[in-house]
Tab-separated table of C-alpha atoms in Angstrom:
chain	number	residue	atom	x	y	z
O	140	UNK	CA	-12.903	24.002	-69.744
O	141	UNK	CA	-11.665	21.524	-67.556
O	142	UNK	CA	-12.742	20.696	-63.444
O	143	UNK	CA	-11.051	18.887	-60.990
O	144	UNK	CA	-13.024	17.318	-59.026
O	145	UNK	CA	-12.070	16.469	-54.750
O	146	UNK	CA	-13.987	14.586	-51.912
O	147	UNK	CA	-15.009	16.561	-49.505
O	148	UNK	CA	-14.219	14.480	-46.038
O	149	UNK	CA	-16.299	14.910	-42.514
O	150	UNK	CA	-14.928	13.996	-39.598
O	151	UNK	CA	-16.305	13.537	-36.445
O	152	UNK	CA	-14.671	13.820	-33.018
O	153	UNK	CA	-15.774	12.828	-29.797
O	154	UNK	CA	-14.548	15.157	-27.158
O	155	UNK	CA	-17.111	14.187	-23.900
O	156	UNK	CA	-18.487	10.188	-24.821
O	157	UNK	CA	-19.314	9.583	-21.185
O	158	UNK	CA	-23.166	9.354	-22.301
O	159	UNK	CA	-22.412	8.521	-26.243
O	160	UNK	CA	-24.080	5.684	-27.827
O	161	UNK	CA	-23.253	3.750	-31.008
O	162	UNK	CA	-23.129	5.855	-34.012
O	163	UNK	CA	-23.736	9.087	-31.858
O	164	UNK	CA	-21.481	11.637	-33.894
O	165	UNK	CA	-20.524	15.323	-34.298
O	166	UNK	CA	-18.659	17.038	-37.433
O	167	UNK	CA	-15.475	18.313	-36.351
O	168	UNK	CA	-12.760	19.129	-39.492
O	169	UNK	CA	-13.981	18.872	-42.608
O	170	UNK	CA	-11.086	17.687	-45.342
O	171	UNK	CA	-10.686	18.172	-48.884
O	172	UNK	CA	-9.365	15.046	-50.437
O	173	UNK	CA	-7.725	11.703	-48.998
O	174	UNK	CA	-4.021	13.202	-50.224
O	175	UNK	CA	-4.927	16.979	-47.670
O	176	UNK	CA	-5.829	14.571	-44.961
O	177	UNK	CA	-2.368	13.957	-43.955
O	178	UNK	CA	-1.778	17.695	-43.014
O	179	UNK	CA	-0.621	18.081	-39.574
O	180	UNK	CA	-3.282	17.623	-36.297
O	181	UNK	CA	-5.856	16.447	-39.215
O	182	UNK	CA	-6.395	12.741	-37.989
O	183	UNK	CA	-6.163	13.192	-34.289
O	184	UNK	CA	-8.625	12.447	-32.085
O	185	UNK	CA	-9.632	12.871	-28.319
O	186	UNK	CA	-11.852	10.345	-26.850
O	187	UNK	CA	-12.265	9.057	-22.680
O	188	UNK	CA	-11.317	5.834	-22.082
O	189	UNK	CA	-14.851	4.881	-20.908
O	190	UNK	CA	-16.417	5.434	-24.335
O	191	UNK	CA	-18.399	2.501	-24.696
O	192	UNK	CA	-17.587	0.040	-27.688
O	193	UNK	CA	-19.072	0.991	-31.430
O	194	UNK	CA	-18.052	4.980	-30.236
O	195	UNK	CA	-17.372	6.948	-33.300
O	196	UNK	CA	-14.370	8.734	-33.907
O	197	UNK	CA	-14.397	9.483	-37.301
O	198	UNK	CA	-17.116	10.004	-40.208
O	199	UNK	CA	-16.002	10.032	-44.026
O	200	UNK	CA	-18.031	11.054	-46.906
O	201	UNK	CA	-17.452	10.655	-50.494
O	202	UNK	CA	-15.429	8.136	-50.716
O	203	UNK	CA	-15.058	5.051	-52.585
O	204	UNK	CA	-13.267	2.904	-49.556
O	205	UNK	CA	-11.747	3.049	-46.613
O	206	UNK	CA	-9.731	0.196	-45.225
O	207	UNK	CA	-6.335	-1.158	-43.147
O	208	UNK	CA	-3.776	-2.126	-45.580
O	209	UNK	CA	-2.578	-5.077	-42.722
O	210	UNK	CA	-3.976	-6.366	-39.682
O	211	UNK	CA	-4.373	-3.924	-36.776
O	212	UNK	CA	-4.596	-3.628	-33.295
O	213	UNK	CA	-8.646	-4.951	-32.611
O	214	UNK	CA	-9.163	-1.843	-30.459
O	215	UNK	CA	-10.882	-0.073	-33.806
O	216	UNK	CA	-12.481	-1.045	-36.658
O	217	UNK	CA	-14.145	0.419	-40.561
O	218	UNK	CA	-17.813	0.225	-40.932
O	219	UNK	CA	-19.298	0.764	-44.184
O	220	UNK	CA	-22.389	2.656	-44.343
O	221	UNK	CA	-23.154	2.816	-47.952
O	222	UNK	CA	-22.712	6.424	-48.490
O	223	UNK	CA	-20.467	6.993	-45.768
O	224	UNK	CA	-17.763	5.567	-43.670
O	225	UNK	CA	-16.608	5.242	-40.395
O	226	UNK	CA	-14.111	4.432	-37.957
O	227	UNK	CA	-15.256	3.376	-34.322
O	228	UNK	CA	-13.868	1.638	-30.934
O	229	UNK	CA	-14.386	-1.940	-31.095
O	230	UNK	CA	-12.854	-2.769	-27.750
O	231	UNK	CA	-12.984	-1.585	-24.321
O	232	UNK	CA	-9.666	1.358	-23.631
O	233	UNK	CA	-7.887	1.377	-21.148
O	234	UNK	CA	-5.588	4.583	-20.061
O	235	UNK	CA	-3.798	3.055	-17.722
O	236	UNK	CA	-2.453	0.107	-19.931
O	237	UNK	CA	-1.978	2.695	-23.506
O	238	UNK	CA	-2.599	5.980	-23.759
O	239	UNK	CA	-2.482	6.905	-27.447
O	240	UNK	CA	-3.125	4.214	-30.626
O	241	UNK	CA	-1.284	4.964	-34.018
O	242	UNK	CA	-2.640	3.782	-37.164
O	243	UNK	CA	-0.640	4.291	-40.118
O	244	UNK	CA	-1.943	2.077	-42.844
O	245	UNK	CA	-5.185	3.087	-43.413
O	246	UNK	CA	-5.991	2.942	-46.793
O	247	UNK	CA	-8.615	5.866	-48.439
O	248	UNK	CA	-9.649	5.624	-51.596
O	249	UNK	CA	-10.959	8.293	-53.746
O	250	UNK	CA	-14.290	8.578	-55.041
O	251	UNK	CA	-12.805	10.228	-58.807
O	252	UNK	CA	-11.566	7.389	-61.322
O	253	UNK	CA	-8.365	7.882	-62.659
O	254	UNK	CA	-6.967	10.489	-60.518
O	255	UNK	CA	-4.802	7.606	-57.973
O	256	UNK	CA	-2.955	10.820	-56.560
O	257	UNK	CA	-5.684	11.558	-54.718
O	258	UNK	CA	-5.778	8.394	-52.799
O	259	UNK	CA	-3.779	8.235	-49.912
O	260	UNK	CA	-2.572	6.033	-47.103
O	261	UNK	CA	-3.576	7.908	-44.253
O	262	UNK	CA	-2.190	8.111	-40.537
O	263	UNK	CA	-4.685	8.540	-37.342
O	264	UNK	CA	-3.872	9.090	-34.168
O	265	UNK	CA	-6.313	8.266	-30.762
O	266	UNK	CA	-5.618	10.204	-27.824
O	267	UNK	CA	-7.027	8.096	-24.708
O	268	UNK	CA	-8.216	10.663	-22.232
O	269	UNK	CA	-7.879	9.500	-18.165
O	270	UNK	CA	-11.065	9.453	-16.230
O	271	UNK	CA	-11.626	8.609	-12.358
O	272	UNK	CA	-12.402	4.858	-12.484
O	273	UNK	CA	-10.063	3.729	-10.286
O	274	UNK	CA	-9.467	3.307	-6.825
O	275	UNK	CA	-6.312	4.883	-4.846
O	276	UNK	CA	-3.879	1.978	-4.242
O	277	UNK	CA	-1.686	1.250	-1.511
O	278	UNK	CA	1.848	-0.053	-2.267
O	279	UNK	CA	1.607	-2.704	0.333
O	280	UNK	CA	-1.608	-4.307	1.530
O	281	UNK	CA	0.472	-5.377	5.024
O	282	UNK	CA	3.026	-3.507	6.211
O	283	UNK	CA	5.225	-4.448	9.392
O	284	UNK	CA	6.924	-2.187	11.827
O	285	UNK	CA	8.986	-1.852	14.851
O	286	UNK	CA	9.090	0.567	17.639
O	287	UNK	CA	10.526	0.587	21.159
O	288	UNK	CA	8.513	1.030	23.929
O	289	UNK	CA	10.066	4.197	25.576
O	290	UNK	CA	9.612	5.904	22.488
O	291	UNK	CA	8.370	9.831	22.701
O	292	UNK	CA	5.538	10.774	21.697
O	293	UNK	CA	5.865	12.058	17.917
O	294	UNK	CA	8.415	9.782	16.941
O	295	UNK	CA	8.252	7.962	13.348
O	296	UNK	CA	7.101	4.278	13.583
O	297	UNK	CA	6.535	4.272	9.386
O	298	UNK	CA	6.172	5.841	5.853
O	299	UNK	CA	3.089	4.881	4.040
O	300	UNK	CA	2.077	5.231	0.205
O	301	UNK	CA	-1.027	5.367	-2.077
O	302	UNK	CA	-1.087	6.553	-5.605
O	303	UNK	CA	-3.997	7.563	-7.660
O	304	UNK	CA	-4.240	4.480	-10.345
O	305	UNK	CA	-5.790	7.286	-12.830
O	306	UNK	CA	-2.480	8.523	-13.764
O	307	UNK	CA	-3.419	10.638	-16.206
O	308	UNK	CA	-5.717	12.560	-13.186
O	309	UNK	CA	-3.542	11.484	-10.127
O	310	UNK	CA	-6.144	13.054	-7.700
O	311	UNK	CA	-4.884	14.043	-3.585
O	312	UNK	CA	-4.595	11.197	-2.056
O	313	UNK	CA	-5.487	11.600	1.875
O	314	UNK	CA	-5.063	9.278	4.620
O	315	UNK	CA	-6.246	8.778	8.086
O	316	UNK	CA	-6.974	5.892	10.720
O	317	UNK	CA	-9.985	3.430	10.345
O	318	UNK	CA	-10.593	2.829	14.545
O	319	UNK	CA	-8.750	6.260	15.835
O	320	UNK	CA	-10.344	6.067	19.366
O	321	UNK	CA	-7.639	5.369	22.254
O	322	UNK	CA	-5.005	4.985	19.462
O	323	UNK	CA	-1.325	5.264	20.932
O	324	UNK	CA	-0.224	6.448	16.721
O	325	UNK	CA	-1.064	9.006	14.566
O	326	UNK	CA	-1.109	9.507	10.653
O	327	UNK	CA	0.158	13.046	9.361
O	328	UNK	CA	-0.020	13.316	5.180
O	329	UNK	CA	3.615	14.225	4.599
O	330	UNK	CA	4.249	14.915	0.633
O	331	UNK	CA	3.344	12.225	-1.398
O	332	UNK	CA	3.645	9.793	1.798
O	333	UNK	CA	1.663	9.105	5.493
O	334	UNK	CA	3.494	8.599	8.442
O	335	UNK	CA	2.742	6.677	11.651
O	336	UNK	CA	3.589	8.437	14.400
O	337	UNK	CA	3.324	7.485	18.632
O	338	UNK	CA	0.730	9.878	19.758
O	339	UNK	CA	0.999	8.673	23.447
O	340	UNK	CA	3.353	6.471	25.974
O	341	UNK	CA	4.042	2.648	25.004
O	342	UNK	CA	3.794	-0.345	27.310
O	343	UNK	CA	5.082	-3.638	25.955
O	344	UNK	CA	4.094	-5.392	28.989
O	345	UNK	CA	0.545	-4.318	28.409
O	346	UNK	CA	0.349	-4.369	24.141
O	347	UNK	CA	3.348	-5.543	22.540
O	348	UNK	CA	1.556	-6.041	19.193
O	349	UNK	CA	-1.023	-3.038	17.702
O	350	UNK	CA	-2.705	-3.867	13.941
O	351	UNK	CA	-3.499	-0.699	12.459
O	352	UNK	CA	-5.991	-0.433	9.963
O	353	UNK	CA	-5.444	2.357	7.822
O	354	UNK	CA	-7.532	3.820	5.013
O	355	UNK	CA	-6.351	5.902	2.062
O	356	UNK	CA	-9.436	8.227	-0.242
O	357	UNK	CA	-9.117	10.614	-2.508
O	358	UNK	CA	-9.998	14.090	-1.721
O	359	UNK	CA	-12.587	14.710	-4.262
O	360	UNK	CA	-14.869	11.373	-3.563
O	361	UNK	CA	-13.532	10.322	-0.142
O	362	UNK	CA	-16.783	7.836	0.091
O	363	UNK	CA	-16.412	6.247	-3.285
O	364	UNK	CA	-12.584	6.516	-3.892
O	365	UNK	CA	-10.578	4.786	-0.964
O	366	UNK	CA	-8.314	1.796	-0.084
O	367	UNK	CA	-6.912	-0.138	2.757
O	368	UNK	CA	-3.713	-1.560	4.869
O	369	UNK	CA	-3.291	-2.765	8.092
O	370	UNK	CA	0.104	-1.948	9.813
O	371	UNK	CA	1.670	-4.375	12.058
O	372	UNK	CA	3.558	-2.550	14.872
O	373	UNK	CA	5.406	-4.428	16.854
O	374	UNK	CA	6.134	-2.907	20.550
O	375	UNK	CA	9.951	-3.691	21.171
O	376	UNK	CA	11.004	-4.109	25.037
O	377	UNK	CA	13.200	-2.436	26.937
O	378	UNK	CA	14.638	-3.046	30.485
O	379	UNK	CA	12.160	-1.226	32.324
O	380	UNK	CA	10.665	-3.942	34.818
O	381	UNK	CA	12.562	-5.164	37.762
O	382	UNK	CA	12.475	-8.136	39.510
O	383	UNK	CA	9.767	-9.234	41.502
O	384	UNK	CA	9.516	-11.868	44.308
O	385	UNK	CA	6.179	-14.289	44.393
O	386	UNK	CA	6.130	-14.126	47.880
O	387	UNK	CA	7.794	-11.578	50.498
O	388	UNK	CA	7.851	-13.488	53.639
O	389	UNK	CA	9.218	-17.865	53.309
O	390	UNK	CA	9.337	-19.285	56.894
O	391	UNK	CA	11.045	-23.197	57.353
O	392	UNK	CA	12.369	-25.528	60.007
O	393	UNK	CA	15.351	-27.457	58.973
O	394	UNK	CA	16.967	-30.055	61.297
O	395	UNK	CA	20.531	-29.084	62.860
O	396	UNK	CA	21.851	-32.370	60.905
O	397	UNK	CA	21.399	-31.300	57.760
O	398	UNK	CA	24.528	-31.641	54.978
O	399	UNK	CA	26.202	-29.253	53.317
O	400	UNK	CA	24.367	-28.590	49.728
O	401	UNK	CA	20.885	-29.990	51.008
O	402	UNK	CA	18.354	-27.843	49.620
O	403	UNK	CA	16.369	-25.731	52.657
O	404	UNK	CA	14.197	-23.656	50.231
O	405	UNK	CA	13.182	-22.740	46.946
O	406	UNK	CA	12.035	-19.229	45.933
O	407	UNK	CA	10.591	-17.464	42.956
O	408	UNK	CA	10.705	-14.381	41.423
O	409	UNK	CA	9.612	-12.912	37.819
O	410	UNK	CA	10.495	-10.495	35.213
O	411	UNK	CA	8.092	-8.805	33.348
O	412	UNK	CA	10.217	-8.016	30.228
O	413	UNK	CA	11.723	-10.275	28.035
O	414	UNK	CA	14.726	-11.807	26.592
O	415	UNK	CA	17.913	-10.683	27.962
O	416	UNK	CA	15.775	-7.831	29.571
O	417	UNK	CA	14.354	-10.181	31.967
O	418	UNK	CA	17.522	-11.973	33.250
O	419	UNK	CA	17.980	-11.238	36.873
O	420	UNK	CA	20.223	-12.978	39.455
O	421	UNK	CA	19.053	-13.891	43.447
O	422	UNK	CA	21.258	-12.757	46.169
O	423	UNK	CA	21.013	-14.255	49.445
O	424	UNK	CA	22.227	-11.781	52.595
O	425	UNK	CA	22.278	-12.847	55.954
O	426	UNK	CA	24.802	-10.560	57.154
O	427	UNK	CA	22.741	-9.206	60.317
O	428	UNK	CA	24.307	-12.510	62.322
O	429	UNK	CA	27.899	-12.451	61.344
O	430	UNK	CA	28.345	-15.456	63.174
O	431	UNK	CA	26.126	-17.394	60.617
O	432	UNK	CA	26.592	-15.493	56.861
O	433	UNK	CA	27.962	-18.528	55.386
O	434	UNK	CA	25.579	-20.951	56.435
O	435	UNK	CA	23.240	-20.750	53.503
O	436	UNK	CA	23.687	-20.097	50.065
O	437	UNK	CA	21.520	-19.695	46.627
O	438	UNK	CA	21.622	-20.831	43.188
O	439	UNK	CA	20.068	-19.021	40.062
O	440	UNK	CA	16.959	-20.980	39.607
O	441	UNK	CA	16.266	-19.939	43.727
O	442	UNK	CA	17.162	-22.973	45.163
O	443	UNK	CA	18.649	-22.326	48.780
O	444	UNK	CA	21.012	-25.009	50.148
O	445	UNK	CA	23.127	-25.813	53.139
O	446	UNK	CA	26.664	-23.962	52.708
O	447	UNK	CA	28.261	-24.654	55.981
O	448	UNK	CA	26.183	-27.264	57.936
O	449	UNK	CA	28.898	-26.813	61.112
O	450	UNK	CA	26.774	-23.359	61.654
O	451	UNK	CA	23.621	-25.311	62.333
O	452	UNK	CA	23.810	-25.703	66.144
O	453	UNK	CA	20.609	-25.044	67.918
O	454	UNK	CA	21.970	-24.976	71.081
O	455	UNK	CA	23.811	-21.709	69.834
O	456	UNK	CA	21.329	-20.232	66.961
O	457	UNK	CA	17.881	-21.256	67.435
O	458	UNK	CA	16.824	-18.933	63.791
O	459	UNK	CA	18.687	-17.145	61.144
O	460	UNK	CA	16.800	-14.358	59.285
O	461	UNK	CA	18.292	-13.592	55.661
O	462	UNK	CA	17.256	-11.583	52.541
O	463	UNK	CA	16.925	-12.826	49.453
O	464	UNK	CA	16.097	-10.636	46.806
O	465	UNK	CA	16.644	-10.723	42.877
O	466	UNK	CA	18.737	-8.007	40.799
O	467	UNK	CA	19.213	-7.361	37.081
C-alpha cells in the first residue's frame, strides 16, 4: 500500500495589531499543501497600517523553503525559523500612500522529495487597513476674500474645505471660528464645505481688513483631530460717506485792488471713502448779493480766487458772504 504524503500549512492573520509585538501570532487557515494554497481568499491578509515593523502575517509549517523568486517591494520579508517559516512587515505602511501589496513570486517548497507538483509559486495579497492617524486638512492654509461693505447680513463672503487625510475612515469634519466674540461673519457646515457668512453690518471706514482664523476637527476627537486657516476678508467700499468741510466758518480781508485770479482763500474738505468713491467737487455760491455772484470763484483743490476784481469796491460792498460746500 502506497501514502501520499502533504504539508500541512498554518497561517496566521493579524486582524487588530494595534498592541502586537514581533512574532506575536494567531492561526487563522490552515492549508494542505503549497499547490491548495493558491485556492481563492487563501493568501489574503488584513493588517492596520500602524502594525509595528517585524508584525506577522503569515506562519508556515512543514516546509522545506519559502522564498521570493525576484526582488520585492522591502515592505515584507521571509524569516526562517528552523521548523517554521514566516512572512512579516519589514517597513513602516502607509494607507494613505498604498492600500493593498501583491506578491506573486513567492516561492514554497515542499517538504516531500520527489513529488515537485506539490511545490508551488504562491500569490499573497496584504490588505492595509485605515486607522485615525491623521489630522483633518484644509485645502488652503490662507485663503483671501472680498466683500462689500453694505452687504446684508447672511450673505456668502466664502466656501471653505477640509478632508479627513484617513481616507479609508474619512471621519465628519466640523468647523467653527477660533476668536468668535464680536465677529461681524459666521461659519455654517454646508455639505462637504464651510461657509463664511456676514453675521452683522460692515463699515470699511472703521475695518476694511478682518483675518479670520478658522479651525477645522473632526467630530469624534475634536481636541486631538483639528487644523487651521486664516481667511483674509477684505471690506470693499462703497459711496456711502459724503463730503466733509475741515472748518464751517473761513473769515478774510482782501484789499479792493486785488487782480483777477489772485487767490483770497483756500479751503479743505475730506472724503472718508476711497478711490473714485471719494472724489467730490467744491461749489462756491454767493448768490444772496446778485450784484456780486461773479466776483469769486473756486478751483478743485479749494483754492478761491478773484473772478471779477471790478466787483471789489468798498465804497459800494463793504463784505460778501458765500457758501462753499463740496458735492460728490
Amino acid at each position: 500500500m502506497k501514502f501520499r504524503a502533504f504539508i500541512i500549512f498554518s497561517f496566521v492573520c493579524l486582524h487588530d495589531l494595534s498592541g502586537a509585538t514581533n512574532g506575536s501570532s494567531h492561526i487563522s487557515q490552515t492549508i494542505d499543501t503549497c499547490y491548495n494554497f493558491q485556492e481563492k481568499d487563501k493568501g489574503v491578509v488584513q493588517v492596520p497600517e500602524n502594525a509595528p515593523t517585524g508584525t506577522t502575517l503569515f506562519k508556515i509549517s512543514n516546509i522545506t523553503k519559502l522564498a521570493f523568486k525576484s526582488v520585492q517591494n522591502n515592505a515584507f520579508k521571509i524569516v526562517n525559523h528552523t521548523s517554521f517559516w514566516t512572512i512579516e512587515t519589514h517597513a513602516s505602511l502607509d494607507f494613505e500612500k498604498k492600500q493593498q501589496y501583491t506578491i506573486n513570486n513567492l516561492l514554497c517548497t515542499d517538504e516531500v522529495d520527489k513529488h515537485p507538483e506539490l511545490n508551488a509559486t504562491l500569490k499573497v495579497t496584504v490588505k492595509i487597513e485605515d486607522v485615525d492617524d491623521k489630522n483633518p486638512k484644509f485645502t488652503q492654509i490662507h485663503y483671501t476674500a472680498n466683500i462689500s461693505e453694505n452687504a446684508t447680513t447672511n450673505s456668502e463672503v466664502v466656501k471653505i474645505i477640509a478632508f479627513d487625510q484617513d481616507f479609508g475612515i474619512n471621519q465628519t469634519i466640523l468647523y467653527e471660528i477660533v476668536d468668535p466674540l464680536n465677529s461681524a461673519f459666521n461659519i455654517t457646515k454646508n455639505g462637504t464645505h464651510a461657509v463664511i457668512s456676514v453675521a452683522k453690518s460692515l463699515d470699511r471706514e472703521k475695518q476694511s481688513t478682518v483675518n479670520l482664523a478658522v479651525k477645522a476637527y473632526q467630530a469624534d476627537k475634536p481636541d486631538l483631530r483639528q487644523d487651521f486657516a486664516v481667511i483674509q476678508i477684505n471690506i470693499m467700499d462703497v459711496n456711502d460717506n459724503a463730503p466733509v468741510m475741515s472748518q464751517s466758518n473761513y473769515s478774510v480781508s482782501i484789499p479792493e485792488n486785488m487782480q483777477n485770479n489772485q487767490t483770497v482763500l483756500w479751503v479743505h474738505a475730506s472724503d472718508a471713502d476711497e478711490g473714485v468713491n471719494a472724489e467730490f467737487k467744491f461749489v462756491l455760491d454767493c448768490t444772496s448779493n446778485s450784484s456780486v455772484m461773479d466776483a469769486f470763484s473756486i478751483d478743485k483743490l479749494g483754492n478761491i480766487r478773484v473772478n471779477n476784481s471790478a466787483i471789489l469796491d468798498r465804497e459800494n460792498t463793504r463784505s460778501i458772504k458765500c457758501q462753499v460746500g463740496s458735492a460728490f
